[in-house]
Amino acid sequence: MTTPVHPVNRLRPRRSCLAVPGSNPRFLEKAQGLPADQVFLDLEDACAPLAKEGARHTIVDALNNGDWTGKTRVVRVNDWTTHWTYRDVITVVEGAGQNLDCIMLPKVQDAQQVVALDLLLTQIEKTMGFEVGKIGIEAQIENAKGLVNVDEIAAASPRLETIIFGPADFMASINMKSLVVGMQPPGYPADAYHYILMRILMAARTHNLQAIDGPFLQIRDVDAYREVAGRAAALGFDGKWVLHPGQVDAANEVFSPSQEDYDHAELILDAYDWCTSEAGGKKGSAMLGDEMIDEASRKMALVIAGKGRAAGMERTTKFEIPAS
């Protein structure tokens, strides 16, 4: 059994999720000044085996003494098939749990791996006197087994906040014919990632979680990054990893609505509130210019308006009550 959690904001802004090697103090310091929504301090792939133990303590120091204002603070631990995982979690959470938002678990293959992390976090929180359930979990899907089990994984713990696509390991796990992470493999005429992304998105949305796309390794090709990020954003993903400061602004832009769409969404919400009110005639639908709006329109507008508000956007238009 997992421990029930207190109400926590599980839907944080995550347009840009910046990866930072946990063993590099200079990068950890620089990351604090970048406009990324989320920063994850990495103990897994970005840390050589001999550097992992020291990196745990470097991360604790950075979380406790750095200025991470406005950022979601995450640590990616090693996956459960290694011998590092439990010590990663214990050292980081005992040392900096009050300054930590989430633990990212890579290479998740089944729900029990998430449950195990949940139980370990609960024991640490109780021991340390932290609020039980406050630290969230991000689950990274990186192979075929994880994708097949993604529905059960998404339902495994109330701590879960995001489901993340890890393309590099995933491509290797299914023998995809490509060496460029995130790019389309040669010889396939459609989008080779569409099923994977939609499968993750459906599991995430079923359980009110966020869906995050993984890294694009051609870090100097920002135009290509925008193209790949745009694919995920069009489907409904909430954000994407960034591996280089040059990708941060692109991610924030791609996963935010345009000013025109944001203004339009807010106008729809205002117009619908008016037309369904007593003063507006208690109507179920109304016209906004040449567009008919109804309850379905309101639901769609809520999504766009929510993304705009989370991005700190401000309206440039105002709803005017129609003349009777």
Coordinates of C-alpha atoms in Angstrom, one line a residue:
M1 CA 0.0 0.0 0.0
T2 CA 1.2 3.5 -0.8
T3 CA 0.7 6.3 1.7
P4 CA -2.1 8.8 0.9
V5 CA -0.7 12.2 0.2
H6 CA -1.8 15.7 1.3
P7 CA -3.0 18.0 -1.5
V8 CA 0.0 19.0 -3.5
N9 CA 0.3 20.9 -6.7
R10 CA 1.0 18.0 -9.1
L11 CA 0.5 20.1 -12.3
R12 CA 3.5 22.4 -12.2
P13 CA 4.8 24.3 -15.3
R14 CA 7.2 22.0 -17.1
R15 CA 7.6 23.5 -20.6
S16 CA 11.3 23.2 -20.4
C17 CA 13.0 20.5 -18.2
L18 CA 16.7 21.2 -18.0
A19 CA 19.1 18.3 -17.4
V20 CA 22.1 19.2 -15.3
P21 CA 25.0 16.7 -14.4
G22 CA 24.9 16.3 -10.6
S23 CA 28.7 16.0 -10.5
N24 CA 29.4 19.4 -12.1
P25 CA 29.2 22.3 -9.6
R26 CA 29.7 24.9 -12.3
F27 CA 26.7 23.6 -14.3
L28 CA 24.6 23.4 -11.2
E29 CA 25.3 27.0 -10.4
K30 CA 24.7 28.2 -14.0
A31 CA 21.3 26.3 -14.1
Q32 CA 20.0 28.5 -11.3
G33 CA 20.0 31.5 -13.6
L34 CA 18.4 30.0 -16.6
P35 CA 14.6 30.5 -17.4
A36 CA 13.8 26.8 -17.3
D37 CA 10.5 25.7 -15.7
Q38 CA 12.1 22.6 -14.2
V39 CA 15.7 21.6 -13.5
F40 CA 16.6 18.0 -12.8
L41 CA 19.9 17.3 -11.2
D42 CA 21.1 14.0 -12.7
L43 CA 22.7 11.1 -10.9
E44 CA 22.1 8.6 -13.8
D45 CA 23.5 8.9 -17.4
A46 CA 25.2 12.3 -16.8
C47 CA 27.3 10.9 -14.0
A48 CA 30.2 8.4 -14.5
P49 CA 30.0 5.5 -12.1
L50 CA 33.0 6.7 -10.0
A51 CA 31.4 10.1 -9.7
K52 CA 28.0 9.1 -8.5
E53 CA 28.7 8.9 -4.7
G54 CA 30.3 12.4 -4.7
A55 CA 27.5 13.8 -6.9
R56 CA 24.9 12.9 -4.3
H57 CA 26.5 15.2 -1.8
T58 CA 27.1 17.9 -4.5
I59 CA 23.4 17.8 -5.3
V60 CA 22.4 18.1 -1.6
D61 CA 24.6 21.1 -1.2
A62 CA 23.2 22.7 -4.4
L63 CA 19.6 22.1 -3.4
N64 CA 20.1 23.5 0.1
N65 CA 22.2 26.5 -0.7
G66 CA 21.3 27.4 -4.3
D67 CA 18.6 29.8 -5.5
W68 CA 16.1 27.8 -7.4
T69 CA 13.3 30.4 -7.2
G70 CA 10.5 29.7 -9.7
K71 CA 11.8 26.3 -10.7
T72 CA 10.6 22.8 -10.0
R73 CA 13.5 21.0 -8.4
V74 CA 14.0 17.3 -9.4
V75 CA 16.7 14.8 -8.9
R76 CA 17.0 11.8 -11.3
V77 CA 18.3 8.8 -9.5
N78 CA 19.6 5.6 -11.0
D79 CA 17.2 2.9 -12.0
W80 CA 16.2 -0.1 -9.8
T81 CA 18.3 -2.6 -11.8
T82 CA 21.5 -0.9 -10.4
H83 CA 22.9 -1.0 -6.9
W84 CA 22.9 2.8 -6.6
T85 CA 19.2 3.6 -6.4
Y86 CA 18.4 3.2 -2.7
R87 CA 21.5 5.1 -1.6
D88 CA 20.7 7.9 -4.2
V89 CA 17.3 8.3 -2.7
I90 CA 18.3 8.1 0.9
T91 CA 21.2 10.5 0.6
V92 CA 19.4 13.1 -1.4
V93 CA 16.0 13.1 0.4
E94 CA 17.4 12.9 3.9
G95 CA 19.9 15.6 3.0
A96 CA 17.7 18.0 1.0
G97 CA 14.1 16.7 1.1
Q98 CA 12.7 20.0 2.2
N99 CA 14.2 21.7 -0.9
L100 CA 13.2 19.0 -3.3
D101 CA 10.0 18.7 -5.4
C102 CA 10.3 15.3 -7.2
I103 CA 12.4 12.2 -7.7
M104 CA 12.7 11.1 -11.3
L105 CA 12.9 7.3 -11.7
P106 CA 14.4 6.2 -15.0
K107 CA 13.8 3.0 -17.0
V108 CA 10.5 2.2 -15.3
Q109 CA 9.3 -1.1 -16.5
D110 CA 6.4 -1.9 -14.2
A111 CA 4.2 -0.4 -11.5
Q112 CA 6.0 -2.1 -8.6
Q113 CA 9.1 -0.1 -9.3
V114 CA 7.1 3.1 -8.7
V115 CA 5.5 1.5 -5.6
A116 CA 8.9 0.6 -4.2
L117 CA 10.1 4.2 -4.6
D118 CA 6.9 5.5 -3.0
L119 CA 7.4 3.3 0.0
L120 CA 11.1 4.3 0.4
L121 CA 10.2 8.0 0.2
T122 CA 7.4 7.5 2.8
Q123 CA 9.8 5.9 5.2
I124 CA 12.4 8.7 4.8
E125 CA 9.8 11.4 5.2
K126 CA 8.4 9.8 8.4
T127 CA 11.9 9.3 9.8
M128 CA 13.0 12.9 9.0
G129 CA 9.7 14.5 10.0
F130 CA 8.9 15.8 6.5
E131 CA 5.4 16.1 5.2
V132 CA 4.5 12.6 4.0
G133 CA 3.7 12.5 0.3
K134 CA 5.0 16.0 -0.6
I135 CA 7.8 14.7 -2.8
G136 CA 6.5 13.7 -6.2
I137 CA 7.6 11.0 -8.6
E138 CA 8.4 11.4 -12.3
A139 CA 8.4 8.0 -14.2
Q140 CA 10.5 7.7 -17.3
I141 CA 9.5 5.2 -20.0
E142 CA 12.6 4.0 -21.9
N143 CA 11.9 0.5 -23.3
A144 CA 9.2 -1.7 -24.8
K145 CA 8.2 -3.3 -21.5
G146 CA 7.7 0.1 -19.8
L147 CA 5.5 1.3 -22.7
V148 CA 3.4 -1.9 -22.6
N149 CA 2.9 -1.4 -18.9
V150 CA 2.4 2.4 -19.0
D151 CA -1.2 2.4 -17.8
E152 CA -0.4 0.4 -14.7
I153 CA 2.7 2.6 -14.1
A154 CA 0.6 5.8 -14.4
A155 CA -1.8 4.5 -11.7
A156 CA 0.9 3.2 -9.4
S157 CA 1.2 6.0 -6.9
P158 CA -0.6 9.3 -5.9
R159 CA 2.9 10.8 -5.9
L160 CA 3.2 10.5 -9.7
E161 CA 3.3 13.8 -11.5
T162 CA 4.7 13.1 -15.0
I163 CA 5.3 10.3 -17.5
I164 CA 8.4 11.0 -19.5
F165 CA 9.5 9.5 -22.9
G166 CA 13.1 8.5 -22.9
P167 CA 13.9 8.2 -26.7
A168 CA 17.5 7.1 -26.7
D169 CA 17.2 3.9 -24.6
F170 CA 13.8 3.3 -26.2
M171 CA 15.1 3.4 -29.7
A172 CA 17.8 0.9 -28.7
S173 CA 15.3 -1.4 -26.9
I174 CA 13.2 -1.8 -30.1
N175 CA 16.2 -1.9 -32.5
M176 CA 15.1 1.3 -34.3
K177 CA 17.3 2.0 -37.3
S178 CA 18.6 5.4 -36.3
L179 CA 21.6 6.9 -34.5
V180 CA 20.1 10.4 -34.1
V181 CA 18.0 10.6 -31.0
G182 CA 14.5 12.0 -31.6
M183 CA 14.8 12.2 -35.4
Q184 CA 12.8 10.1 -37.8
P185 CA 14.6 6.8 -38.8
P186 CA 15.4 6.5 -42.5
G187 CA 13.0 4.5 -44.7
Y188 CA 9.8 5.0 -42.7
P189 CA 7.3 7.3 -44.5
A190 CA 5.4 8.4 -41.4
D191 CA 6.1 9.6 -37.8
A192 CA 7.8 6.6 -36.1
Y193 CA 7.2 8.1 -32.7
H194 CA 3.5 8.8 -33.0
Y195 CA 2.3 5.6 -31.3
I196 CA 4.8 5.9 -28.5
L197 CA 3.9 9.5 -27.7
M198 CA 0.2 9.0 -27.9
R199 CA 0.4 5.9 -25.7
I200 CA 2.3 7.8 -23.1
L201 CA -0.1 10.8 -23.4
M202 CA -3.2 8.7 -23.0
A203 CA -1.9 7.0 -19.9
A204 CA -0.9 10.3 -18.4
R205 CA -4.2 12.1 -19.1
T206 CA -6.2 9.1 -17.8
H207 CA -4.6 9.7 -14.4
N208 CA -4.4 13.5 -14.6
L209 CA -0.6 13.5 -15.0
Q210 CA 1.6 15.6 -17.2
A211 CA 3.4 14.1 -20.3
I212 CA 6.9 15.2 -21.1
D213 CA 8.9 14.5 -24.2
G214 CA 12.6 13.5 -23.8
P215 CA 15.8 15.0 -25.1
F216 CA 17.0 16.1 -28.5
L217 CA 20.8 15.5 -28.7
Q218 CA 21.7 17.7 -31.6
I219 CA 22.0 20.6 -29.2
R220 CA 23.2 23.2 -31.6
D221 CA 20.4 22.7 -34.1
V222 CA 17.7 24.8 -32.5
D223 CA 15.5 24.7 -35.6
A224 CA 15.4 20.9 -35.5
Y225 CA 14.7 21.0 -31.8
R226 CA 11.7 23.3 -32.4
E227 CA 10.4 20.9 -35.1
V228 CA 10.6 17.9 -32.8
A229 CA 9.2 19.8 -29.8
G230 CA 6.4 21.1 -32.0
R231 CA 5.3 17.5 -32.8
A232 CA 4.9 16.7 -29.1
A233 CA 3.3 20.0 -28.3
A234 CA 0.8 19.6 -31.1
L235 CA -0.3 16.3 -29.6
G236 CA -0.8 17.8 -26.2
F237 CA 2.4 17.2 -24.4
D238 CA 3.2 19.6 -21.6
G239 CA 7.0 20.1 -22.2
K240 CA 10.3 18.7 -23.3
W241 CA 13.8 18.1 -22.0
V242 CA 16.5 20.6 -22.7
L243 CA 20.1 19.6 -22.7
H244 CA 21.6 23.0 -23.5
P245 CA 20.8 26.6 -22.5
G246 CA 20.2 27.4 -26.1
Q247 CA 17.1 25.1 -26.1
V248 CA 15.4 26.6 -23.1
D249 CA 13.7 29.6 -24.9
A250 CA 12.7 27.4 -27.7
A251 CA 10.9 24.9 -25.4
N252 CA 9.2 27.7 -23.4
E253 CA 7.9 29.2 -26.7
V254 CA 6.8 25.9 -28.3
F255 CA 4.9 24.7 -25.3
S256 CA 3.2 28.1 -24.7
P257 CA 0.1 29.2 -26.7
S258 CA 0.5 32.1 -29.1
Q259 CA -0.7 35.5 -27.8
E260 CA -3.6 35.3 -30.3
D261 CA -4.7 31.9 -29.1
Y262 CA -4.3 32.8 -25.4
D263 CA -6.4 36.0 -25.9
H264 CA -9.0 34.1 -27.8
A265 CA -9.3 31.4 -25.2
E266 CA -9.8 33.9 -22.4
L267 CA -12.5 35.7 -24.5
I268 CA -14.3 32.4 -24.9
L269 CA -14.3 31.8 -21.2
D270 CA -15.6 35.3 -20.5
A271 CA -18.3 35.0 -23.2
Y272 CA -19.4 31.6 -22.0
D273 CA -19.6 32.8 -18.4
W274 CA -21.7 35.8 -19.5
C275 CA -24.1 33.8 -21.8
T276 CA -24.8 31.2 -19.1
S277 CA -25.4 33.8 -16.4
E278 CA -28.8 35.3 -15.3
A279 CA -27.8 38.6 -16.9
G280 CA -26.7 36.9 -20.1
G281 CA -30.0 35.0 -20.5
K282 CA -29.0 31.6 -19.1
K283 CA -28.2 30.4 -22.6
G284 CA -26.2 27.2 -23.3
S285 CA -24.5 28.7 -26.3
A286 CA -23.8 32.1 -27.8
M287 CA -21.9 33.9 -30.5
L288 CA -18.5 35.3 -30.1
G289 CA -18.1 37.3 -33.2
D290 CA -18.7 34.8 -36.0
E291 CA -18.0 31.8 -33.8
M292 CA -20.6 29.8 -31.9
I293 CA -19.4 28.8 -28.5
D294 CA -20.8 26.2 -26.0
E295 CA -19.7 24.0 -23.1
A296 CA -17.3 22.0 -25.4
S297 CA -15.7 25.3 -26.5
R298 CA -15.2 26.2 -22.8
K299 CA -13.4 23.0 -22.1
M300 CA -11.0 23.5 -25.0
A301 CA -10.5 27.2 -24.0
L302 CA -9.6 26.2 -20.4
V303 CA -6.7 24.1 -21.7
I304 CA -5.2 27.0 -23.7
A305 CA -5.9 29.6 -21.1
G306 CA -4.4 27.3 -18.4
K307 CA -1.2 27.0 -20.4
G308 CA -1.0 30.7 -21.0
R309 CA -1.6 31.5 -17.3
A310 CA 1.0 29.0 -16.2
A311 CA 3.5 30.7 -18.6
G312 CA 2.8 34.1 -17.1
M313 CA 1.1 35.5 -20.2
E314 CA -1.1 38.6 -19.9
R315 CA -4.2 39.4 -21.9
T316 CA -4.2 42.0 -24.6
T317 CA -7.9 42.0 -25.3
K318 CA -11.0 42.5 -23.1
F319 CA -14.5 41.0 -23.3
E320 CA -17.2 43.4 -24.1
I321 CA -20.8 42.6 -23.1
P322 CA -22.7 42.4 -26.3
A323 CA -25.4 45.1 -26.9
S324 CA -28.9 43.8 -26.3

